[in-house]
PDB file of C-alpha atoms and ligand atoms in Angstrom:
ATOM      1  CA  UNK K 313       0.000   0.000   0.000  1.00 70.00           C
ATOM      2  CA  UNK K 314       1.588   3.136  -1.784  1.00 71.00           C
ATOM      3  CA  UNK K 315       0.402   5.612   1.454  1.00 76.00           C
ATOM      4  CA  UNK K 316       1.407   3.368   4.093  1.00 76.00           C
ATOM      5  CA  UNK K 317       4.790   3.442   2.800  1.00 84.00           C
ATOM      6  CA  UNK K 318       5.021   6.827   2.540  1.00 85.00           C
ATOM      7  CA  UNK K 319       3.334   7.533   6.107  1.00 85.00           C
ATOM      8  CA  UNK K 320       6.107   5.354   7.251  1.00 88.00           C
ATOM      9  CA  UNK K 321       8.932   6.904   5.307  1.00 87.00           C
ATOM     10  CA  UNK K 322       7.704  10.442   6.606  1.00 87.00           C
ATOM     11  CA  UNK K 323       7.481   9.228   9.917  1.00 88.00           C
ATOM     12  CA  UNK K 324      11.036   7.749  10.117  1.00 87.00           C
ATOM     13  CA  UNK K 325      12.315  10.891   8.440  1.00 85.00           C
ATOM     14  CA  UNK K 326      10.331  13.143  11.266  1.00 85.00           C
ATOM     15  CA  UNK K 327      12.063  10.811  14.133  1.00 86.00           C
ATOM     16  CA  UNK K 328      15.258  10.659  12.521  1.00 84.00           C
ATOM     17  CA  UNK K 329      15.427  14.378  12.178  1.00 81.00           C
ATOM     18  CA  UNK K 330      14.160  15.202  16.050  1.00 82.00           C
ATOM     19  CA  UNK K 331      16.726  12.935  16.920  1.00 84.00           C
ATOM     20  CA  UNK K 332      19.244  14.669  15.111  1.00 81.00           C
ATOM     21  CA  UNK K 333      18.175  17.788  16.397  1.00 79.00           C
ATOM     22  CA  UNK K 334      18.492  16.539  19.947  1.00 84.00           C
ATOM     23  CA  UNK K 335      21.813  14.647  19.415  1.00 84.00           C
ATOM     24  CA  UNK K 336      22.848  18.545  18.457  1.00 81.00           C
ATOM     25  CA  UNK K 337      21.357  20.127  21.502  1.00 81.00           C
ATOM     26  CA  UNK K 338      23.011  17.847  24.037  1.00 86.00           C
ATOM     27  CA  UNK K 339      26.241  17.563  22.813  1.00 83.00           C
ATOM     28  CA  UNK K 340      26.259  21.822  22.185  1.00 82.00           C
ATOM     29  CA  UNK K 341      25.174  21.665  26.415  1.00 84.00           C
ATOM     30  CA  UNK K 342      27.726  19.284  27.003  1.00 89.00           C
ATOM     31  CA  UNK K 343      30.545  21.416  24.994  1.00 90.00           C
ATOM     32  CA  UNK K 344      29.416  24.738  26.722  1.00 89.00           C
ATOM     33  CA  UNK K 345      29.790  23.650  30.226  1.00 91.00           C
ATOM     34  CA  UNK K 346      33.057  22.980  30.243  1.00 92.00           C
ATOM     35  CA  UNK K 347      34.049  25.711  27.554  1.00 93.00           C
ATOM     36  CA  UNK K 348      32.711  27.772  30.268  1.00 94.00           C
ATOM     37  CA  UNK K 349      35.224  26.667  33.113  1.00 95.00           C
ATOM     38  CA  UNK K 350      37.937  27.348  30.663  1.00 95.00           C
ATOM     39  CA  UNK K 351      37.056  30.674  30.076  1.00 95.00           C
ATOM     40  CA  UNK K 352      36.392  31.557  33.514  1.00 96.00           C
ATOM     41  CA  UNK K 353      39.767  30.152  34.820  1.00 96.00           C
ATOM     42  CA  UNK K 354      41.739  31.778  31.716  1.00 96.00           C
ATOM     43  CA  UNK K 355      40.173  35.464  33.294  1.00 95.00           C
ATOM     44  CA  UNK K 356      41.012  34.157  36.827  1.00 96.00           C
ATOM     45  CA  UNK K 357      45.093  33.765  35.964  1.00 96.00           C
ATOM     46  CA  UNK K 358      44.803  36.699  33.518  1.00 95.00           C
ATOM     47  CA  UNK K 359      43.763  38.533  36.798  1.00 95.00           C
ATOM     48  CA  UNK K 360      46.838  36.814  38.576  1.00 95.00           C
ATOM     49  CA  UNK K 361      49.184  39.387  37.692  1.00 93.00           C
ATOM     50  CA  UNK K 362      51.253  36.462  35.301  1.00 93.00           C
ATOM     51  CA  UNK K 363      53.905  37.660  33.851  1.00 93.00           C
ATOM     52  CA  UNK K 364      53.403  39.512  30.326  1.00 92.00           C
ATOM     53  CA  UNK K 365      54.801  36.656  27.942  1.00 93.00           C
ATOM     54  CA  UNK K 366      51.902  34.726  30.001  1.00 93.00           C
ATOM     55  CA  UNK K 367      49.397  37.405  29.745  1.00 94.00           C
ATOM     56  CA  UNK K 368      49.630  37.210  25.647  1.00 93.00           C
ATOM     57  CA  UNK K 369      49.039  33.778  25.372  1.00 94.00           C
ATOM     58  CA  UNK K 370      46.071  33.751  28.060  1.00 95.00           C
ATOM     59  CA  UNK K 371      44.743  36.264  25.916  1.00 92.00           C
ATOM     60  CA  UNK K 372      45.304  33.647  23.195  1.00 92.00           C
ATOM     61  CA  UNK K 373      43.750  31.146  24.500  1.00 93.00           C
ATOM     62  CA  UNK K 374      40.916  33.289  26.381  1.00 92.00           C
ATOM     63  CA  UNK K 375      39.864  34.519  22.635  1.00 88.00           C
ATOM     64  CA  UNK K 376      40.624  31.222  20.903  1.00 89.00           C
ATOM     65  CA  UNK K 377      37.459  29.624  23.418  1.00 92.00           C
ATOM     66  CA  UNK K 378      35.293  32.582  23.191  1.00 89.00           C
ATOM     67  CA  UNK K 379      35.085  32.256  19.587  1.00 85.00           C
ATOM     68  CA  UNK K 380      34.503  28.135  20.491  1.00 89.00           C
ATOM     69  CA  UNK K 381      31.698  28.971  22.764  1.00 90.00           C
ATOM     70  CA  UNK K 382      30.312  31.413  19.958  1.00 86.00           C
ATOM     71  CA  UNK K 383      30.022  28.833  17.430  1.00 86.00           C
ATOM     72  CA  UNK K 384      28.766  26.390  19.355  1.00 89.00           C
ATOM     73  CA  UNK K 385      25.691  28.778  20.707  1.00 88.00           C
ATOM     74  CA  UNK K 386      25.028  29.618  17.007  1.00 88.00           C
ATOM     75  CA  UNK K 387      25.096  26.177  16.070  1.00 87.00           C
ATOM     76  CA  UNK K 388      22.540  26.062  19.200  1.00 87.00           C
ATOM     77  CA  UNK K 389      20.331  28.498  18.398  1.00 88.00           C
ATOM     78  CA  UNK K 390      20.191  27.456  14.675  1.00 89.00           C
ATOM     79  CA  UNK K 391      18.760  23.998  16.059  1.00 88.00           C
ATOM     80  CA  UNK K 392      16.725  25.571  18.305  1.00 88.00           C
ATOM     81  CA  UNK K 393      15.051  27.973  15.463  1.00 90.00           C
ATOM     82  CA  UNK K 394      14.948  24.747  12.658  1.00 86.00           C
ATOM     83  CA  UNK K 395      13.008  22.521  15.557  1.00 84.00           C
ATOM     84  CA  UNK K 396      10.883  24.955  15.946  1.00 86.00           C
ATOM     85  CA  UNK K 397      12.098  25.703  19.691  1.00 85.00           C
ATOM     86  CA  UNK K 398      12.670  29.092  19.932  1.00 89.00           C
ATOM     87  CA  UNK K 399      10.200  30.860  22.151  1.00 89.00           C
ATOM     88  CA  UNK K 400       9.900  35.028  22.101  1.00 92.00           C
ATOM     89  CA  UNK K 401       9.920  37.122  24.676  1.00 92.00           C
ATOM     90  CA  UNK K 402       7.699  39.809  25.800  1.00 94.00           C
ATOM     91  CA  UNK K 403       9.928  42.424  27.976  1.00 94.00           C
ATOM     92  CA  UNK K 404       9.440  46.042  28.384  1.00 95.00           C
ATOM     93  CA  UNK K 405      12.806  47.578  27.530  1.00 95.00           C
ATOM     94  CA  UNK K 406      14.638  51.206  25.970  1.00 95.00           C
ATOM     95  CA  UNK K 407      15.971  50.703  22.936  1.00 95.00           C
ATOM     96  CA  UNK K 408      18.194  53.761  22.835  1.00 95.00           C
ATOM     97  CA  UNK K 409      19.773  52.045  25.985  1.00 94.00           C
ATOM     98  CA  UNK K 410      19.822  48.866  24.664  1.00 95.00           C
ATOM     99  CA  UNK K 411      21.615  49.563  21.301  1.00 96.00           C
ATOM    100  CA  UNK K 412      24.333  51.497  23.723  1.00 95.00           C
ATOM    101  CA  UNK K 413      24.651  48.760  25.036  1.00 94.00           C
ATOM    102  CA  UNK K 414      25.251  46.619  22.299  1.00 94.00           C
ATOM    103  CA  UNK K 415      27.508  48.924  20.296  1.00 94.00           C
ATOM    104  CA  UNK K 416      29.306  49.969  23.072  1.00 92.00           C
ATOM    105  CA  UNK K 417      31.973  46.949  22.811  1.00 91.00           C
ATOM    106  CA  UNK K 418      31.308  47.178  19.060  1.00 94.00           C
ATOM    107  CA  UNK K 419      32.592  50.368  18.545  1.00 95.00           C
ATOM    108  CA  UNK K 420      35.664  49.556  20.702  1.00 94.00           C
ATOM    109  CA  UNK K 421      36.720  46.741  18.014  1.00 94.00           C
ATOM    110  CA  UNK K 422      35.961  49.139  15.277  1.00 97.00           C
ATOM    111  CA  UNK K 423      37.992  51.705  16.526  1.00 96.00           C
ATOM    112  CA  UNK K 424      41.186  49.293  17.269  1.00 96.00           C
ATOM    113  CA  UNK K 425      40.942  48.751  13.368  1.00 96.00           C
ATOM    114  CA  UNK K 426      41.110  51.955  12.707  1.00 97.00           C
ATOM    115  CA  UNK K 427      37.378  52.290  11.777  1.00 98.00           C
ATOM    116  CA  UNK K 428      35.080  55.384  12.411  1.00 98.00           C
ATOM    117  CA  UNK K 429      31.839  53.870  13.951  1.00 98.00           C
ATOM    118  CA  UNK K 430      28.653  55.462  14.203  1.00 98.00           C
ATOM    119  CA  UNK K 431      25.303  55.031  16.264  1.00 97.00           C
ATOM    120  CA  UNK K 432      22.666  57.332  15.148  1.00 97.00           C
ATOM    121  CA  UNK K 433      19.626  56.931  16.907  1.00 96.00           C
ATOM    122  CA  UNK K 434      16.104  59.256  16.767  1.00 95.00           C
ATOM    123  CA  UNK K 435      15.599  61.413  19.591  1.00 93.00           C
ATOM    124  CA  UNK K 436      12.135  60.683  19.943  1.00 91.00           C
ATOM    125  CA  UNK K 437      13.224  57.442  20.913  1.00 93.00           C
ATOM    126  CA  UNK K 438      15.225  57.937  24.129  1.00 91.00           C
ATOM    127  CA  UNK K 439      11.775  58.107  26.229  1.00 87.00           C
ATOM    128  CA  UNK K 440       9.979  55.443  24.676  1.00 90.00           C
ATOM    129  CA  UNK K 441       9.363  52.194  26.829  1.00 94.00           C
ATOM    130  CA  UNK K 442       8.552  49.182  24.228  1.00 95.00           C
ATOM    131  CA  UNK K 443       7.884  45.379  24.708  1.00 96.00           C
ATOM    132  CA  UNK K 444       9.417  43.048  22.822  1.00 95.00           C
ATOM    133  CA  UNK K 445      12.402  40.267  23.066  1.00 95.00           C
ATOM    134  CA  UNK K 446      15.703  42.528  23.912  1.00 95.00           C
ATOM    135  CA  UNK K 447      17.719  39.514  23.638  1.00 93.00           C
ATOM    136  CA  UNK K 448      17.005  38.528  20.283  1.00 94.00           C
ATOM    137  CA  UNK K 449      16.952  41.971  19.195  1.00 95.00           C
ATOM    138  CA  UNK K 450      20.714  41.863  20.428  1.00 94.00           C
ATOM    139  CA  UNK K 451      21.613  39.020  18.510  1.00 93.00           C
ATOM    140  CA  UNK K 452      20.400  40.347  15.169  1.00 96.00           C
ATOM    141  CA  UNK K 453      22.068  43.633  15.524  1.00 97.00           C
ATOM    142  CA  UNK K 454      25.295  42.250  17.209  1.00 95.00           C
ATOM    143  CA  UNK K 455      25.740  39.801  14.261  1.00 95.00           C
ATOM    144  CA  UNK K 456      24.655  42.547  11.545  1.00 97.00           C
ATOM    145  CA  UNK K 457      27.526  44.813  13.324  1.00 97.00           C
ATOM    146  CA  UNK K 458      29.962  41.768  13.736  1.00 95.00           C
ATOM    147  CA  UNK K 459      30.015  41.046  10.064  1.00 95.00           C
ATOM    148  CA  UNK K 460      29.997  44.698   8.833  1.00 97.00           C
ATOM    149  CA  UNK K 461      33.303  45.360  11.221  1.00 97.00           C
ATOM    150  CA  UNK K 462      35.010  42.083  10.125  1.00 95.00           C
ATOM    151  CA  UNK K 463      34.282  42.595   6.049  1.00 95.00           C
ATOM    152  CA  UNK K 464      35.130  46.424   6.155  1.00 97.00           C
ATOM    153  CA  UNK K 465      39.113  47.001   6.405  1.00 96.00           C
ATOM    154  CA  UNK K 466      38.767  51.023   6.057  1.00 96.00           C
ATOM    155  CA  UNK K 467      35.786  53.874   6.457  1.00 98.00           C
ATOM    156  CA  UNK K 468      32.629  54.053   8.819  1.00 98.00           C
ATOM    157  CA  UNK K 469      29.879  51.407  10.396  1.00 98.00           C
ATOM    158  CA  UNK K 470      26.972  53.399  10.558  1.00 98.00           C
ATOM    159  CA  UNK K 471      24.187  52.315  12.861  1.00 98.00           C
ATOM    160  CA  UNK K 472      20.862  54.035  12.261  1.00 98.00           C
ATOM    161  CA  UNK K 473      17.948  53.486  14.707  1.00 97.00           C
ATOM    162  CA  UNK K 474      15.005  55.389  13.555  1.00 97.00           C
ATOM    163  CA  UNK K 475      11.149  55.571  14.102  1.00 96.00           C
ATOM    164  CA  UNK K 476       9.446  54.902  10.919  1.00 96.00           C
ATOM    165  CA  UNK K 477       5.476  54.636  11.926  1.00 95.00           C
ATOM    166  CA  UNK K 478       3.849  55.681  14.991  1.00 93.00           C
ATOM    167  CA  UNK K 479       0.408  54.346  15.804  1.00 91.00           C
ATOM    168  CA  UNK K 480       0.642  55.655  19.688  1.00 84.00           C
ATOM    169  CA  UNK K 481      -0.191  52.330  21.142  1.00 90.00           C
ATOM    170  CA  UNK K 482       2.759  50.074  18.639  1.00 94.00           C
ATOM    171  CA  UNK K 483       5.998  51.666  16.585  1.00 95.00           C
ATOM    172  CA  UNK K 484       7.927  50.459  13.686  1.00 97.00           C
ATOM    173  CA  UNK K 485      11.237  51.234  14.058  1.00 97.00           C
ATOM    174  CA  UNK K 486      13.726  51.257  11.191  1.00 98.00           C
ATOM    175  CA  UNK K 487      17.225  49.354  11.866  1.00 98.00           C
ATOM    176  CA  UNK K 488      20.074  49.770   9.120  1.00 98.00           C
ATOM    177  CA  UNK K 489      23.845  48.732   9.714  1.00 98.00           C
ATOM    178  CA  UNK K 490      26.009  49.922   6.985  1.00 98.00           C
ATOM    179  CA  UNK K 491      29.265  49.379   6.017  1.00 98.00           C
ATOM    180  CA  UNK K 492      31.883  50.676   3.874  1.00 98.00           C
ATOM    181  CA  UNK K 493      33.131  46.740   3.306  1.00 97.00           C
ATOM    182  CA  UNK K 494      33.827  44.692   0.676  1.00 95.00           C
ATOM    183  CA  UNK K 495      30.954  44.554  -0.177  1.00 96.00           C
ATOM    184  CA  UNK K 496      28.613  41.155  -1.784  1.00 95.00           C
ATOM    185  CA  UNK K 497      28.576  39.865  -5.765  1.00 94.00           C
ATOM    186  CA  UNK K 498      25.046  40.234  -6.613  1.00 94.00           C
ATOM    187  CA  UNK K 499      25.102  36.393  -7.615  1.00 92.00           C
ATOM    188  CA  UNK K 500      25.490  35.554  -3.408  1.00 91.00           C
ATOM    189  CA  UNK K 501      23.046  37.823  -1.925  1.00 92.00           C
ATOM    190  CA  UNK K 502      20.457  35.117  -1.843  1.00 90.00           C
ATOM    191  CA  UNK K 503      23.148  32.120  -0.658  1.00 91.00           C
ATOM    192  CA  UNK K 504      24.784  34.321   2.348  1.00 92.00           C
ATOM    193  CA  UNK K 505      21.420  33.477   4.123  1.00 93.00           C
ATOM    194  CA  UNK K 506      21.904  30.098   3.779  1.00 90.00           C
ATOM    195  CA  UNK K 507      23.120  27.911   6.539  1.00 87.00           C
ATOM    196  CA  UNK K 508      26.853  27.390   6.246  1.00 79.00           C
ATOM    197  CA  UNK K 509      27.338  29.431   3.521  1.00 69.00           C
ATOM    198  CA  UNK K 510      29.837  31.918   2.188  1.00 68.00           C
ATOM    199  CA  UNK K 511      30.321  34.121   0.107  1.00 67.00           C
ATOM    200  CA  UNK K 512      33.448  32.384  -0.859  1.00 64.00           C
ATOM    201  CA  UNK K 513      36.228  29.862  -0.365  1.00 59.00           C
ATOM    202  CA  UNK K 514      38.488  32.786  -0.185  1.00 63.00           C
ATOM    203  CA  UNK K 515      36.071  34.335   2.276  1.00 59.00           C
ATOM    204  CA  UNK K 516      36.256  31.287   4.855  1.00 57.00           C
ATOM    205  CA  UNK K 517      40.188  31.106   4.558  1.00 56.00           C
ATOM    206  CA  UNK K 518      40.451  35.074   5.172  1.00 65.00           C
ATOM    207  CA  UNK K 519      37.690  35.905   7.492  1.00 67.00           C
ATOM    208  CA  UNK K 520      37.098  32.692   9.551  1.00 65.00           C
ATOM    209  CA  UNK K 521      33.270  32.177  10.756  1.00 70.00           C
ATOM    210  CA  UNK K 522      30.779  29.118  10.544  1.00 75.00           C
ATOM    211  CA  UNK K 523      28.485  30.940   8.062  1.00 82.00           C
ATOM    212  CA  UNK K 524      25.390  30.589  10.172  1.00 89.00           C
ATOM    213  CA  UNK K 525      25.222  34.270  11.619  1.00 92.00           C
ATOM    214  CA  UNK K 526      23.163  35.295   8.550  1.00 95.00           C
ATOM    215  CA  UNK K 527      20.735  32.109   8.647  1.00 94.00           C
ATOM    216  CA  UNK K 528      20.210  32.667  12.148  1.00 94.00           C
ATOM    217  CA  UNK K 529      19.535  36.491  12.057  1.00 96.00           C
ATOM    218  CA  UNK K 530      16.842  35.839   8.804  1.00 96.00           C
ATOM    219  CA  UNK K 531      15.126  32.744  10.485  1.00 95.00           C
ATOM    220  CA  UNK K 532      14.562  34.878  14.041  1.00 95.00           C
ATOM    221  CA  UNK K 533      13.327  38.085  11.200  1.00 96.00           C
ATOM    222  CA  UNK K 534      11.293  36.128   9.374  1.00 95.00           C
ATOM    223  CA  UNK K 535       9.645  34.429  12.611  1.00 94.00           C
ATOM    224  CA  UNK K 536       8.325  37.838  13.180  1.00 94.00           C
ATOM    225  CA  UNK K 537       6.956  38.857   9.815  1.00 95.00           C
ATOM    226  CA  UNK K 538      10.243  40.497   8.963  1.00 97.00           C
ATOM    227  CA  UNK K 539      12.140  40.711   5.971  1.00 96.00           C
ATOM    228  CA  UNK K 540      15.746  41.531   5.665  1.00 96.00           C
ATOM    229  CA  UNK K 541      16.588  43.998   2.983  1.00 97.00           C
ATOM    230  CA  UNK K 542      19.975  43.970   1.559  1.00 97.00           C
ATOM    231  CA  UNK K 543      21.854  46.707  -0.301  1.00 97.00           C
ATOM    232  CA  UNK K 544      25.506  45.557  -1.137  1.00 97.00           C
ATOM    233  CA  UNK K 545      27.972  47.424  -4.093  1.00 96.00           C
ATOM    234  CA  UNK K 546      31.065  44.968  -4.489  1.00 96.00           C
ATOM    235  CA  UNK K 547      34.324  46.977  -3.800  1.00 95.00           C
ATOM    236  CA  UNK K 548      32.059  49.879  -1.667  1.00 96.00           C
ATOM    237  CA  UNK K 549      30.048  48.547   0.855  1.00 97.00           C
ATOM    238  CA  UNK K 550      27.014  47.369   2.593  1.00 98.00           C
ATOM    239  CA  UNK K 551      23.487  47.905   4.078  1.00 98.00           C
ATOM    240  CA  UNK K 552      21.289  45.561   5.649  1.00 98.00           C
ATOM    241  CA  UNK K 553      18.353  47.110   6.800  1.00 98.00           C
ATOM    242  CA  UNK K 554      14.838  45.934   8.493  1.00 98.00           C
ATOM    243  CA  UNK K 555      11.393  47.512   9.806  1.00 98.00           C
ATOM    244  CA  UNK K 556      10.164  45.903  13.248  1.00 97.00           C
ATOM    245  CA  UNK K 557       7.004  47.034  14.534  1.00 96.00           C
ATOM    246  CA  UNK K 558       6.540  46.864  18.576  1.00 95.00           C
ATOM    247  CA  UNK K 559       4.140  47.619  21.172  1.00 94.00           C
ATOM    248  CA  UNK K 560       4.708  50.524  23.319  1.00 93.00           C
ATOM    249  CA  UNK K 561       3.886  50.375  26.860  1.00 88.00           C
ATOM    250  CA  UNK K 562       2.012  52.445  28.660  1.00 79.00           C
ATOM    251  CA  UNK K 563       3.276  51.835  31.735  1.00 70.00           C
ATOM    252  CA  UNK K 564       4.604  55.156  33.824  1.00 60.00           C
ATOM    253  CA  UNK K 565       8.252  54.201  33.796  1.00 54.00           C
ATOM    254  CA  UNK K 566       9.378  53.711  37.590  1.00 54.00           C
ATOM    255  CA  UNK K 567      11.512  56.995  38.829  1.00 55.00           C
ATOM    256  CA  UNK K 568      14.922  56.483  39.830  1.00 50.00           C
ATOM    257  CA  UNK K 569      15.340  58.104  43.202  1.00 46.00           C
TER     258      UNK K 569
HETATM  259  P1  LIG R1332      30.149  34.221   8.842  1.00 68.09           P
HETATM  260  O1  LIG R1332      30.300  35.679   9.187  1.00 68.09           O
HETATM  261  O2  LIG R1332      30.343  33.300  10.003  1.00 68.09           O
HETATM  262  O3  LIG R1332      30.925  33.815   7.627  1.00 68.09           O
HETATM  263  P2  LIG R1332      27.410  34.913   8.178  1.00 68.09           P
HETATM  264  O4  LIG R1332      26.214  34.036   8.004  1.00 68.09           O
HETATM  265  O5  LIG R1332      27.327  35.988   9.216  1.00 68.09           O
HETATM  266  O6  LIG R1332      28.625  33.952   8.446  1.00 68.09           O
HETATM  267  O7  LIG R1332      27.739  35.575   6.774  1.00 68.09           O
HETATM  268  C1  LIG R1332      27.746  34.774   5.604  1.00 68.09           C
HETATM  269  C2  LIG R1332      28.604  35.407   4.536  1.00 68.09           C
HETATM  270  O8  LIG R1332      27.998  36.607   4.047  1.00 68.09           O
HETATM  271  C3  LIG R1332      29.992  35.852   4.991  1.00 68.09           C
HETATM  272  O9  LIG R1332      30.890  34.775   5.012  1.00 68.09           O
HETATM  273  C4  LIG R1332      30.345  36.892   3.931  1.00 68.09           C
HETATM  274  O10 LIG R1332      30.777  36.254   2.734  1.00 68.09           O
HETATM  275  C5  LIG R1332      28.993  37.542   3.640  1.00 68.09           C
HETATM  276  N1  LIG R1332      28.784  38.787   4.423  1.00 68.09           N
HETATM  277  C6  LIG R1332      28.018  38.945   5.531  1.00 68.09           C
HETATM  278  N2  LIG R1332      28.020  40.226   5.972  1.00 68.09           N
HETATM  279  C7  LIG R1332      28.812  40.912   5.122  1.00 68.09           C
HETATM  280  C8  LIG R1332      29.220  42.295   5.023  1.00 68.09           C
HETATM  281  N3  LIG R1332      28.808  43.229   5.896  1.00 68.09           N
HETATM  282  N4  LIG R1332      30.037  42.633   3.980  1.00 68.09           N
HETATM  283  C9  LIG R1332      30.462  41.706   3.081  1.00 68.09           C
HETATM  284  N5  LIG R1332      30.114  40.388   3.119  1.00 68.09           N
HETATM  285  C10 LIG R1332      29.304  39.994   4.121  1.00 68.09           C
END
């Protein structure tokens, strides 16, 4: 019977994937705990006053498992968004204070290579009290601004905040990160948002990176109704821009005293 075979081929394929995805999730929990204790021990002897030879290659190593313990949350989160896992949050948060945040360290790297780095935010923003998911928000602009830093090797990041719609009671804000980069071959501006994916061989030898920053960052978008423009000159630069709409709360923020 043609559909019984199929129902079963479906339903092996359905088991055989969950079990992937959760053969993924444990072993990416088991790789973080311990990444964990080797980071946190590295910043105890860096702390120890070592001497500086020591101090270098702490740093060394300190960096080399940060960039471990990033791949292995993307790889994380990338299983957690394709299983269907990832849950939003509903916070009330500032996003002028929020993007400080966030480019705060950002512009520090830019700066140390020699980049100008810019966060441009609307004014009429600094009061406003939204809801939405602050830490997802930071992953999608922390990525955008990763990648724009790492592809540009002279000029400006320019990170533009602004309010696009305002229906009192909800916003849509208007993000744009912009680069002055190498810029992205027409050809690959569909395949970057692929999983593992790269512009280029030459790319992955050069700039390092898993290629799932991009997937991740237009899964969590498009889980919200969003879609990530792209506006990339090979040779000049980058812009990847996207409209978010959020509620506003009209909570009276609580005073400081
Ligand atoms: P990764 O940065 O780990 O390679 P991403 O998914 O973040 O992975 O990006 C995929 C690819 O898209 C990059 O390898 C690069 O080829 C291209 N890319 C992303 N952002 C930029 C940018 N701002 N300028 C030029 N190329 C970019």
């Amino acid at each position: 019977n043609l559909n019984y075979t199929l129902e079963t081929a479906i339903d092996k394929a359905e088991k055989s994937s969950q079990a992937k995805s959760e053969f993924l999730s444990t072993m990416s929990h088991e790789i973080r705990t311990p990444l964990n204790a080797v980071i946190g021990m590295t910043n105890l002897l860096i702390m120890s006053n070592p001497r500086p030879d020591q101090t270098e290659n702490l740093e060394i190593l300190k960096f080399s498992a940060s960039n471990l313990l990033a791949i292995v949350n993307d790889v994380l989160d990338f299983n957690k968004i394709e299983s269907g896992k990832i849950v939003f949050e509903n916070i009330r948060f500032n996003l002028v204070e929020l993007m400080n945040s966030i480019c705060g360290g950002q512009s520090i790297k830019a700066h140390e290579k020699g980049l100008d780095f810019k966060l441009l935010v609307d004014d009429v923003l600094q009061n406003k009290v939204i809801i939405g998911d602050p830490t997802r928000i930071t992953q999608v602009i922390f990525n955008l601004v990763s990648n724009a830093i790492k592809f540009t090797k002279q000029g400006c990041i320019t990170v533009r905040v602004a309010l696009f719609e305002d229906r009192h009671d909800r916003v849509t804000i208007h993000f744009s990160v912009k680069d002055t980069g190498i810029g992205i071959e027409p050809d690959s501006l569909d395949a970057i948002f692929e999983p593992f994916t790269q512009e280029s061989v030459t790319t992955t030898r050069q700039y390092g990176g898993t290629g799932l920053g991009l997937a991740i960052v237009k899964r969590l978008l498009e889980l919200k109704g969003v879609k990530m423009q792209v506006n990339s000159q090979p040779g000049q630069g980058s812009e990847f821009s996207f409209n978010m709409e959020f509620l506003v709360s009209t909570e009276v923020p609580v005073e400081s005293s």
